[in-house]
Amino acid sequence: MAPRTATCCLMLLAAMAAISFNSAARLPARQHHRPLQTLASAGAGRHILQASRPLLGLDRTNKQLRVLAFGDSITEGWIHSAWAKVPWSPRVQHQLQQRLGADWDVEVVNGGVGSAGVLDRLNDAFRQQLSTAKSSGRPYHFITFEAGINDLLLQNKNAPEIFERMKQLWALANAEGSTVAVIPTLPTNVAGEREQQRLALTAKVREYVKQQRAAGNKGLFLIDVESTFAYLSLSPERRAQLFDDGVHLTVYGYELLGDLVAQGLSKAMDL
């Protein structure tokens, strides 16, 4: 009986080894190339959004700069009382052109979508902008990103879910080589619980961008205009100068916003 037992044991071990080898052979190979990676920074619990290729920055060789001004009706330049659009993007283009010189090809594309939020139409619009830019071979070197108020006021969404979607969209832009200038959601005349959600959202945005920068991700930076447009803290005279209806801005308000955006972009580009 002993020889038969030994033979059986040897046969069992051989079968187990074969199963183990076949299982290992079916495991997928490790992916070394991914379009987007999320890596934890050493000892900090933070995450760096790693672009699939280096950030484009200014194209100094060909003297080209292409910027996407992306956002909702504030980027669109909507003035409710006049039922008209006065976008601030042409003002930004003019100022960047002046700083860079007449021999530069400067283009600021307005991607404002009225009444839209990142949890609905802005999500698709942003992805489409990136896709079109990529397929045409004309990527955006920089993107200004202003959004969130429609998610808060029209969709009644809360800060955490809005913030998570924003991070996803910023990561997509970084993966295409675009540097994103984040404009935290502007104040309005709305107080109470919705204003608390806006404050929570902007706090998350500021802290996240701060952590990203500290961790070495240069693909995000802030253009923070909170103090300039803090509606509830402004005098009645200043409110009338800046705000058309408590949410949208006046012509002067959009001009001022354009100036602040141009200054922020110029600083980021070392102009």
PDB file of C-alpha atoms in Angstrom:
ATOM      1  CA  MET A   1       0.000   0.000   0.000  1.00  0.00           C
ATOM      2  CA  ALA A   2       2.907   2.406   0.722  1.00  0.00           C
ATOM      3  CA  PRO A   3       4.167   2.548  -2.913  1.00  0.00           C
ATOM      4  CA  ARG A   4       0.637   3.146  -4.193  1.00  0.00           C
ATOM      5  CA  THR A   5       0.130   5.977  -1.624  1.00  0.00           C
ATOM      6  CA  ALA A   6       3.409   7.624  -2.607  1.00  0.00           C
ATOM      7  CA  THR A   7       2.498   7.406  -6.279  1.00  0.00           C
ATOM      8  CA  CYS A   8      -0.909   8.999  -5.634  1.00  0.00           C
ATOM      9  CA  CYS A   9       0.676  11.836  -3.673  1.00  0.00           C
ATOM     10  CA  LEU A  10       3.129  12.547  -6.482  1.00  0.00           C
ATOM     11  CA  MET A  11       0.306  12.582  -9.040  1.00  0.00           C
ATOM     12  CA  LEU A  12      -1.727  15.010  -6.861  1.00  0.00           C
ATOM     13  CA  LEU A  13       1.218  17.396  -6.451  1.00  0.00           C
ATOM     14  CA  ALA A  14       1.847  17.369 -10.199  1.00  0.00           C
ATOM     15  CA  ALA A  15      -1.798  18.196 -10.932  1.00  0.00           C
ATOM     16  CA  MET A  16      -1.784  21.081  -8.421  1.00  0.00           C
ATOM     17  CA  ALA A  17       1.367  22.517  -9.979  1.00  0.00           C
ATOM     18  CA  ALA A  18      -0.207  22.357 -13.445  1.00  0.00           C
ATOM     19  CA  ILE A  19      -3.324  24.163 -12.225  1.00  0.00           C
ATOM     20  CA  SER A  20      -1.200  26.869 -10.568  1.00  0.00           C
ATOM     21  CA  PHE A  21       0.857  27.375 -13.742  1.00  0.00           C
ATOM     22  CA  ASN A  22      -2.216  27.591 -16.001  1.00  0.00           C
ATOM     23  CA  SER A  23      -3.918  30.085 -13.661  1.00  0.00           C
ATOM     24  CA  ALA A  24      -0.862  32.311 -13.627  1.00  0.00           C
ATOM     25  CA  ALA A  25      -0.690  32.146 -17.411  1.00  0.00           C
ATOM     26  CA  ARG A  26      -4.229  33.491 -17.648  1.00  0.00           C
ATOM     27  CA  LEU A  27      -3.494  36.559 -15.494  1.00  0.00           C
ATOM     28  CA  PRO A  28      -3.470  39.802 -17.539  1.00  0.00           C
ATOM     29  CA  ALA A  29      -0.093  41.315 -18.182  1.00  0.00           C
ATOM     30  CA  ARG A  30       0.743  44.392 -16.139  1.00  0.00           C
ATOM     31  CA  GLN A  31      -0.191  47.555 -17.979  1.00  0.00           C
ATOM     32  CA  HIS A  32       2.819  49.831 -18.301  1.00  0.00           C
ATOM     33  CA  HIS A  33       1.169  52.509 -20.411  1.00  0.00           C
ATOM     34  CA  ARG A  34      -2.081  54.101 -19.285  1.00  0.00           C
ATOM     35  CA  PRO A  35      -3.604  57.336 -20.503  1.00  0.00           C
ATOM     36  CA  LEU A  36      -3.991  58.612 -16.950  1.00  0.00           C
ATOM     37  CA  GLN A  37      -2.368  57.570 -13.693  1.00  0.00           C
ATOM     38  CA  THR A  38      -3.157  58.476 -10.122  1.00  0.00           C
ATOM     39  CA  LEU A  39      -0.180  58.153  -7.851  1.00  0.00           C
ATOM     40  CA  ALA A  40       0.071  58.818  -4.140  1.00  0.00           C
ATOM     41  CA  SER A  41       2.765  61.261  -3.177  1.00  0.00           C
ATOM     42  CA  ALA A  42       5.301  59.874  -0.755  1.00  0.00           C
ATOM     43  CA  GLY A  43       4.103  59.918   2.830  1.00  0.00           C
ATOM     44  CA  ALA A  44       1.366  62.479   2.269  1.00  0.00           C
ATOM     45  CA  GLY A  45      -1.802  60.653   1.259  1.00  0.00           C
ATOM     46  CA  ARG A  46      -2.236  63.130  -1.598  1.00  0.00           C
ATOM     47  CA  HIS A  47      -2.679  62.303  -5.240  1.00  0.00           C
ATOM     48  CA  ILE A  48      -0.938  63.723  -8.276  1.00  0.00           C
ATOM     49  CA  LEU A  49      -2.791  63.743 -11.565  1.00  0.00           C
ATOM     50  CA  GLN A  50      -0.175  62.473 -13.973  1.00  0.00           C
ATOM     51  CA  ALA A  51      -0.645  63.600 -17.566  1.00  0.00           C
ATOM     52  CA  SER A  52      -0.079  61.021 -20.278  1.00  0.00           C
ATOM     53  CA  ARG A  53       2.359  63.478 -21.801  1.00  0.00           C
ATOM     54  CA  PRO A  54       4.135  66.597 -20.525  1.00  0.00           C
ATOM     55  CA  LEU A  55       2.169  69.797 -20.092  1.00  0.00           C
ATOM     56  CA  LEU A  56       2.188  71.885 -23.248  1.00  0.00           C
ATOM     57  CA  GLY A  57       2.675  75.307 -21.692  1.00  0.00           C
ATOM     58  CA  LEU A  58       3.481  78.153 -24.059  1.00  0.00           C
ATOM     59  CA  ASP A  59       4.547  77.102 -27.539  1.00  0.00           C
ATOM     60  CA  ARG A  60       7.493  79.481 -27.700  1.00  0.00           C
ATOM     61  CA  THR A  61       9.002  77.693 -30.703  1.00  0.00           C
ATOM     62  CA  ASN A  62       6.026  78.378 -32.970  1.00  0.00           C
ATOM     63  CA  LYS A  63       4.848  81.402 -30.990  1.00  0.00           C
ATOM     64  CA  GLN A  64       1.381  79.991 -30.454  1.00  0.00           C
ATOM     65  CA  LEU A  65      -1.003  80.147 -27.509  1.00  0.00           C
ATOM     66  CA  ARG A  66      -4.434  78.555 -27.496  1.00  0.00           C
ATOM     67  CA  VAL A  67      -6.690  78.981 -24.459  1.00  0.00           C
ATOM     68  CA  LEU A  68     -10.136  77.552 -23.750  1.00  0.00           C
ATOM     69  CA  ALA A  69     -12.326  79.718 -21.518  1.00  0.00           C
ATOM     70  CA  PHE A  70     -14.680  77.046 -20.217  1.00  0.00           C
ATOM     71  CA  GLY A  71     -17.651  77.398 -17.915  1.00  0.00           C
ATOM     72  CA  ASP A  72     -21.296  78.325 -17.577  1.00  0.00           C
ATOM     73  CA  SER A  73     -23.175  81.574 -18.288  1.00  0.00           C
ATOM     74  CA  ILE A  74     -20.579  83.577 -16.338  1.00  0.00           C
ATOM     75  CA  THR A  75     -17.987  82.539 -18.918  1.00  0.00           C
ATOM     76  CA  GLU A  76     -20.585  82.976 -21.659  1.00  0.00           C
ATOM     77  CA  GLY A  77     -21.013  86.575 -20.458  1.00  0.00           C
ATOM     78  CA  TRP A  78     -24.767  86.512 -20.001  1.00  0.00           C
ATOM     79  CA  ILE A  79     -26.456  89.782 -18.933  1.00  0.00           C
ATOM     80  CA  HIS A  80     -30.025  88.997 -17.970  1.00  0.00           C
ATOM     81  CA  SER A  81     -31.399  92.550 -17.991  1.00  0.00           C
ATOM     82  CA  ALA A  82     -30.150  93.150 -21.536  1.00  0.00           C
ATOM     83  CA  TRP A  83     -30.838  89.598 -22.728  1.00  0.00           C
ATOM     84  CA  ALA A  84     -27.371  89.657 -24.292  1.00  0.00           C
ATOM     85  CA  LYS A  85     -23.924  88.084 -24.045  1.00  0.00           C
ATOM     86  CA  VAL A  86     -20.778  90.092 -23.353  1.00  0.00           C
ATOM     87  CA  PRO A  87     -18.079  87.428 -22.808  1.00  0.00           C
ATOM     88  CA  TRP A  88     -14.806  88.353 -21.143  1.00  0.00           C
ATOM     89  CA  SER A  89     -12.709  86.000 -23.294  1.00  0.00           C
ATOM     90  CA  PRO A  90     -11.958  88.575 -26.064  1.00  0.00           C
ATOM     91  CA  ARG A  91     -10.602  90.921 -23.399  1.00  0.00           C
ATOM     92  CA  VAL A  92      -8.302  88.163 -22.147  1.00  0.00           C
ATOM     93  CA  GLN A  93      -7.127  87.424 -25.686  1.00  0.00           C
ATOM     94  CA  HIS A  94      -6.365  91.093 -26.300  1.00  0.00           C
ATOM     95  CA  GLN A  95      -4.329  91.446 -23.117  1.00  0.00           C
ATOM     96  CA  LEU A  96      -2.359  88.238 -23.711  1.00  0.00           C
ATOM     97  CA  GLN A  97      -1.671  89.345 -27.275  1.00  0.00           C
ATOM     98  CA  GLN A  98      -0.315  92.639 -25.987  1.00  0.00           C
ATOM     99  CA  ARG A  99       1.965  90.898 -23.493  1.00  0.00           C
ATOM    100  CA  LEU A 100       3.288  88.333 -25.978  1.00  0.00           C
ATOM    101  CA  GLY A 101       3.621  90.604 -28.997  1.00  0.00           C
ATOM    102  CA  ALA A 102       2.070  91.008 -32.412  1.00  0.00           C
ATOM    103  CA  ASP A 103       4.124  88.141 -33.888  1.00  0.00           C
ATOM    104  CA  TRP A 104       2.355  85.608 -31.657  1.00  0.00           C
ATOM    105  CA  ASP A 105      -0.734  83.643 -32.718  1.00  0.00           C
ATOM    106  CA  VAL A 106      -3.021  83.996 -29.682  1.00  0.00           C
ATOM    107  CA  GLU A 107      -6.521  82.515 -29.557  1.00  0.00           C
ATOM    108  CA  VAL A 108      -8.925  82.396 -26.614  1.00  0.00           C
ATOM    109  CA  VAL A 109     -11.941  80.204 -27.418  1.00  0.00           C
ATOM    110  CA  ASN A 110     -15.125  80.802 -25.443  1.00  0.00           C
ATOM    111  CA  GLY A 111     -16.662  77.530 -24.253  1.00  0.00           C
ATOM    112  CA  GLY A 112     -19.375  78.954 -22.017  1.00  0.00           C
ATOM    113  CA  VAL A 113     -22.630  76.977 -21.807  1.00  0.00           C
ATOM    114  CA  GLY A 114     -25.549  78.774 -20.171  1.00  0.00           C
ATOM    115  CA  SER A 115     -27.598  77.120 -17.390  1.00  0.00           C
ATOM    116  CA  ALA A 116     -25.299  74.072 -17.383  1.00  0.00           C
ATOM    117  CA  GLY A 117     -23.475  72.321 -14.569  1.00  0.00           C
ATOM    118  CA  VAL A 118     -20.598  69.865 -14.346  1.00  0.00           C
ATOM    119  CA  LEU A 119     -23.023  67.119 -13.359  1.00  0.00           C
ATOM    120  CA  ASP A 120     -25.016  67.553 -16.558  1.00  0.00           C
ATOM    121  CA  ARG A 121     -24.258  69.341 -19.857  1.00  0.00           C
ATOM    122  CA  LEU A 122     -20.902  70.864 -18.917  1.00  0.00           C
ATOM    123  CA  ASN A 123     -19.503  67.370 -18.461  1.00  0.00           C
ATOM    124  CA  ASP A 124     -20.250  66.438 -22.069  1.00  0.00           C
ATOM    125  CA  ALA A 125     -19.303  69.866 -23.410  1.00  0.00           C
ATOM    126  CA  PHE A 126     -15.876  69.748 -21.768  1.00  0.00           C
ATOM    127  CA  ARG A 127     -15.124  66.280 -23.079  1.00  0.00           C
ATOM    128  CA  GLN A 128     -16.217  67.354 -26.557  1.00  0.00           C
ATOM    129  CA  GLN A 129     -13.939  70.388 -26.453  1.00  0.00           C
ATOM    130  CA  LEU A 130     -10.952  68.195 -25.591  1.00  0.00           C
ATOM    131  CA  SER A 131     -11.859  65.611 -28.217  1.00  0.00           C
ATOM    132  CA  THR A 132     -12.289  68.193 -30.976  1.00  0.00           C
ATOM    133  CA  ALA A 133      -9.024  69.916 -30.071  1.00  0.00           C
ATOM    134  CA  LYS A 134      -7.174  66.601 -30.140  1.00  0.00           C
ATOM    135  CA  SER A 135      -8.635  65.384 -33.434  1.00  0.00           C
ATOM    136  CA  SER A 136      -7.897  68.715 -35.118  1.00  0.00           C
ATOM    137  CA  GLY A 137      -4.318  68.717 -33.886  1.00  0.00           C
ATOM    138  CA  ARG A 138      -4.891  72.045 -32.132  1.00  0.00           C
ATOM    139  CA  PRO A 139      -4.788  71.314 -28.393  1.00  0.00           C
ATOM    140  CA  TYR A 140      -5.382  73.903 -25.704  1.00  0.00           C
ATOM    141  CA  HIS A 141      -2.228  75.023 -23.942  1.00  0.00           C
ATOM    142  CA  PHE A 142      -4.276  76.465 -21.066  1.00  0.00           C
ATOM    143  CA  ILE A 143      -7.895  76.100 -19.938  1.00  0.00           C
ATOM    144  CA  THR A 144      -9.758  78.396 -17.558  1.00  0.00           C
ATOM    145  CA  PHE A 145     -12.423  76.473 -15.666  1.00  0.00           C
ATOM    146  CA  GLU A 146     -15.347  78.329 -14.046  1.00  0.00           C
ATOM    147  CA  ALA A 147     -18.427  76.324 -13.027  1.00  0.00           C
ATOM    148  CA  GLY A 148     -20.553  74.972 -10.196  1.00  0.00           C
ATOM    149  CA  ILE A 149     -23.225  77.576  -9.566  1.00  0.00           C
ATOM    150  CA  ASN A 150     -25.866  75.852 -11.703  1.00  0.00           C
ATOM    151  CA  ASP A 151     -25.175  72.537  -9.992  1.00  0.00           C
ATOM    152  CA  LEU A 152     -25.776  74.290  -6.675  1.00  0.00           C
ATOM    153  CA  LEU A 153     -28.720  76.541  -7.485  1.00  0.00           C
ATOM    154  CA  LEU A 154     -30.538  74.858 -10.377  1.00  0.00           C
ATOM    155  CA  GLN A 155     -29.778  71.188  -9.757  1.00  0.00           C
ATOM    156  CA  ASN A 156     -29.661  71.499  -5.958  1.00  0.00           C
ATOM    157  CA  LYS A 157     -26.529  69.317  -5.825  1.00  0.00           C
ATOM    158  CA  ASN A 158     -24.070  69.373  -2.949  1.00  0.00           C
ATOM    159  CA  ALA A 159     -20.399  70.221  -2.743  1.00  0.00           C
ATOM    160  CA  PRO A 160     -18.846  66.721  -2.560  1.00  0.00           C
ATOM    161  CA  GLU A 161     -20.388  65.341  -5.757  1.00  0.00           C
ATOM    162  CA  ILE A 162     -19.729  68.555  -7.695  1.00  0.00           C
ATOM    163  CA  PHE A 163     -16.118  68.579  -6.529  1.00  0.00           C
ATOM    164  CA  GLU A 164     -15.544  64.959  -7.533  1.00  0.00           C
ATOM    165  CA  ARG A 165     -16.780  65.620 -11.067  1.00  0.00           C
ATOM    166  CA  MET A 166     -14.609  68.726 -11.333  1.00  0.00           C
ATOM    167  CA  LYS A 167     -11.531  66.696 -10.392  1.00  0.00           C
ATOM    168  CA  GLN A 168     -12.330  64.162 -13.113  1.00  0.00           C
ATOM    169  CA  LEU A 169     -12.576  66.874 -15.754  1.00  0.00           C
ATOM    170  CA  TRP A 170      -9.352  68.570 -14.649  1.00  0.00           C
ATOM    171  CA  ALA A 171      -7.590  65.206 -14.873  1.00  0.00           C
ATOM    172  CA  LEU A 172      -8.810  64.721 -18.440  1.00  0.00           C
ATOM    173  CA  ALA A 173      -7.431  68.116 -19.405  1.00  0.00           C
ATOM    174  CA  ASN A 174      -4.078  67.409 -17.751  1.00  0.00           C
ATOM    175  CA  ALA A 175      -3.913  64.105 -19.621  1.00  0.00           C
ATOM    176  CA  GLU A 176      -4.121  66.040 -22.898  1.00  0.00           C
ATOM    177  CA  GLY A 177      -1.285  68.332 -21.809  1.00  0.00           C
ATOM    178  CA  SER A 178      -3.485  71.303 -20.905  1.00  0.00           C
ATOM    179  CA  THR A 179      -2.783  73.375 -17.805  1.00  0.00           C
ATOM    180  CA  VAL A 180      -6.017  74.221 -15.971  1.00  0.00           C
ATOM    181  CA  ALA A 181      -6.608  77.574 -14.288  1.00  0.00           C
ATOM    182  CA  VAL A 182      -9.390  76.908 -11.783  1.00  0.00           C
ATOM    183  CA  ILE A 183     -11.704  79.806 -10.944  1.00  0.00           C
ATOM    184  CA  PRO A 184     -13.578  78.838  -7.759  1.00  0.00           C
ATOM    185  CA  THR A 185     -17.353  79.182  -8.080  1.00  0.00           C
ATOM    186  CA  LEU A 186     -18.253  82.867  -7.872  1.00  0.00           C
ATOM    187  CA  PRO A 187     -20.451  84.272  -5.061  1.00  0.00           C
ATOM    188  CA  THR A 188     -24.069  85.292  -5.699  1.00  0.00           C
ATOM    189  CA  ASN A 189     -26.882  87.035  -3.826  1.00  0.00           C
ATOM    190  CA  VAL A 190     -28.105  83.642  -2.546  1.00  0.00           C
ATOM    191  CA  ALA A 191     -27.575  83.128   1.184  1.00  0.00           C
ATOM    192  CA  GLY A 192     -28.454  80.294   3.557  1.00  0.00           C
ATOM    193  CA  GLU A 193     -27.821  76.604   2.951  1.00  0.00           C
ATOM    194  CA  ARG A 194     -26.946  76.972  -0.753  1.00  0.00           C
ATOM    195  CA  GLU A 195     -24.300  79.556   0.074  1.00  0.00           C
ATOM    196  CA  GLN A 196     -22.882  77.197   2.679  1.00  0.00           C
ATOM    197  CA  GLN A 197     -22.606  74.534   0.005  1.00  0.00           C
ATOM    198  CA  ARG A 198     -20.848  76.991  -2.303  1.00  0.00           C
ATOM    199  CA  LEU A 199     -18.387  77.875   0.451  1.00  0.00           C
ATOM    200  CA  ALA A 200     -17.789  74.181   1.105  1.00  0.00           C
ATOM    201  CA  LEU A 201     -17.175  73.601  -2.611  1.00  0.00           C
ATOM    202  CA  THR A 202     -14.725  76.470  -2.978  1.00  0.00           C
ATOM    203  CA  ALA A 203     -12.892  75.369   0.179  1.00  0.00           C
ATOM    204  CA  LYS A 204     -12.466  71.878  -1.283  1.00  0.00           C
ATOM    205  CA  VAL A 205     -11.252  73.319  -4.574  1.00  0.00           C
ATOM    206  CA  ARG A 206      -8.696  75.610  -2.936  1.00  0.00           C
ATOM    207  CA  GLU A 207      -7.330  72.894  -0.672  1.00  0.00           C
ATOM    208  CA  TYR A 208      -7.102  70.363  -3.483  1.00  0.00           C
ATOM    209  CA  VAL A 209      -5.237  72.691  -5.824  1.00  0.00           C
ATOM    210  CA  LYS A 210      -2.945  73.710  -2.970  1.00  0.00           C
ATOM    211  CA  GLN A 211      -2.128  70.065  -2.219  1.00  0.00           C
ATOM    212  CA  GLN A 212      -1.605  69.278  -5.876  1.00  0.00           C
ATOM    213  CA  ARG A 213       0.816  72.153  -6.297  1.00  0.00           C
ATOM    214  CA  ALA A 214       2.691  71.170  -3.150  1.00  0.00           C
ATOM    215  CA  ALA A 215       2.944  67.595  -4.432  1.00  0.00           C
ATOM    216  CA  GLY A 216       4.475  68.752  -7.699  1.00  0.00           C
ATOM    217  CA  ASN A 217       1.511  68.845 -10.090  1.00  0.00           C
ATOM    218  CA  LYS A 218       1.893  72.011 -12.136  1.00  0.00           C
ATOM    219  CA  GLY A 219      -1.149  71.221 -14.231  1.00  0.00           C
ATOM    220  CA  LEU A 220      -3.495  73.072 -11.869  1.00  0.00           C
ATOM    221  CA  PHE A 221      -3.479  76.563 -10.424  1.00  0.00           C
ATOM    222  CA  LEU A 222      -6.013  78.997  -8.993  1.00  0.00           C
ATOM    223  CA  ILE A 223      -7.375  82.291 -10.234  1.00  0.00           C
ATOM    224  CA  ASP A 224      -9.314  83.220  -7.116  1.00  0.00           C
ATOM    225  CA  VAL A 225     -11.693  86.179  -7.503  1.00  0.00           C
ATOM    226  CA  GLU A 226     -13.783  85.545  -4.372  1.00  0.00           C
ATOM    227  CA  SER A 227     -12.895  88.762  -2.566  1.00  0.00           C
ATOM    228  CA  THR A 228     -13.678  90.931  -5.603  1.00  0.00           C
ATOM    229  CA  PHE A 229     -17.129  89.439  -6.189  1.00  0.00           C
ATOM    230  CA  ALA A 230     -18.181  88.607  -2.603  1.00  0.00           C
ATOM    231  CA  TYR A 231     -21.744  89.847  -3.142  1.00  0.00           C
ATOM    232  CA  LEU A 232     -22.992  89.509   0.433  1.00  0.00           C
ATOM    233  CA  SER A 233     -20.046  91.531   1.744  1.00  0.00           C
ATOM    234  CA  LEU A 234     -20.207  94.335  -0.812  1.00  0.00           C
ATOM    235  CA  SER A 235     -21.863  97.723  -0.405  1.00  0.00           C
ATOM    236  CA  PRO A 236     -25.094  98.299  -2.346  1.00  0.00           C
ATOM    237  CA  GLU A 237     -23.227 100.639  -4.694  1.00  0.00           C
ATOM    238  CA  ARG A 238     -20.530  98.076  -5.462  1.00  0.00           C
ATOM    239  CA  ARG A 239     -23.117  95.343  -5.981  1.00  0.00           C
ATOM    240  CA  ALA A 240     -24.856  97.504  -8.572  1.00  0.00           C
ATOM    241  CA  GLN A 241     -21.546  98.069 -10.359  1.00  0.00           C
ATOM    242  CA  LEU A 242     -20.612  94.402 -10.558  1.00  0.00           C
ATOM    243  CA  PHE A 243     -23.842  92.386 -10.595  1.00  0.00           C
ATOM    244  CA  ASP A 244     -26.725  92.535 -13.039  1.00  0.00           C
ATOM    245  CA  ASP A 245     -29.189  90.255 -11.266  1.00  0.00           C
ATOM    246  CA  GLY A 246     -27.324  88.932  -8.234  1.00  0.00           C
ATOM    247  CA  VAL A 247     -25.841  86.017 -10.161  1.00  0.00           C
ATOM    248  CA  HIS A 248     -24.719  87.300 -13.551  1.00  0.00           C
ATOM    249  CA  LEU A 249     -22.432  90.281 -13.920  1.00  0.00           C
ATOM    250  CA  THR A 250     -22.720  93.679 -15.561  1.00  0.00           C
ATOM    251  CA  VAL A 251     -20.573  94.706 -18.523  1.00  0.00           C
ATOM    252  CA  TYR A 252     -18.160  96.290 -16.073  1.00  0.00           C
ATOM    253  CA  GLY A 253     -18.220  93.138 -13.922  1.00  0.00           C
ATOM    254  CA  TYR A 254     -17.285  90.952 -16.876  1.00  0.00           C
ATOM    255  CA  GLU A 255     -14.535  93.356 -17.889  1.00  0.00           C
ATOM    256  CA  LEU A 256     -13.090  93.222 -14.387  1.00  0.00           C
ATOM    257  CA  LEU A 257     -13.326  89.417 -14.359  1.00  0.00           C
ATOM    258  CA  GLY A 258     -11.523  89.318 -17.710  1.00  0.00           C
ATOM    259  CA  ASP A 259      -8.759  91.534 -16.334  1.00  0.00           C
ATOM    260  CA  LEU A 260      -8.276  89.254 -13.325  1.00  0.00           C
ATOM    261  CA  VAL A 261      -8.194  86.144 -15.519  1.00  0.00           C
ATOM    262  CA  ALA A 262      -5.655  87.741 -17.867  1.00  0.00           C
ATOM    263  CA  GLN A 263      -3.481  88.675 -14.888  1.00  0.00           C
ATOM    264  CA  GLY A 264      -3.670  85.142 -13.490  1.00  0.00           C
ATOM    265  CA  LEU A 265      -2.782  83.528 -16.814  1.00  0.00           C
ATOM    266  CA  SER A 266       0.045  85.984 -17.425  1.00  0.00           C
ATOM    267  CA  LYS A 267       1.526  85.229 -14.024  1.00  0.00           C
ATOM    268  CA  ALA A 268       1.343  81.494 -14.660  1.00  0.00           C
ATOM    269  CA  MET A 269       3.081  81.962 -18.014  1.00  0.00           C
ATOM    270  CA  ASP A 270       5.760  84.273 -16.557  1.00  0.00           C
ATOM    271  CA  LEU A 271       4.747  87.070 -18.914  1.00  0.00           C
TER     272      LEU A 271
END
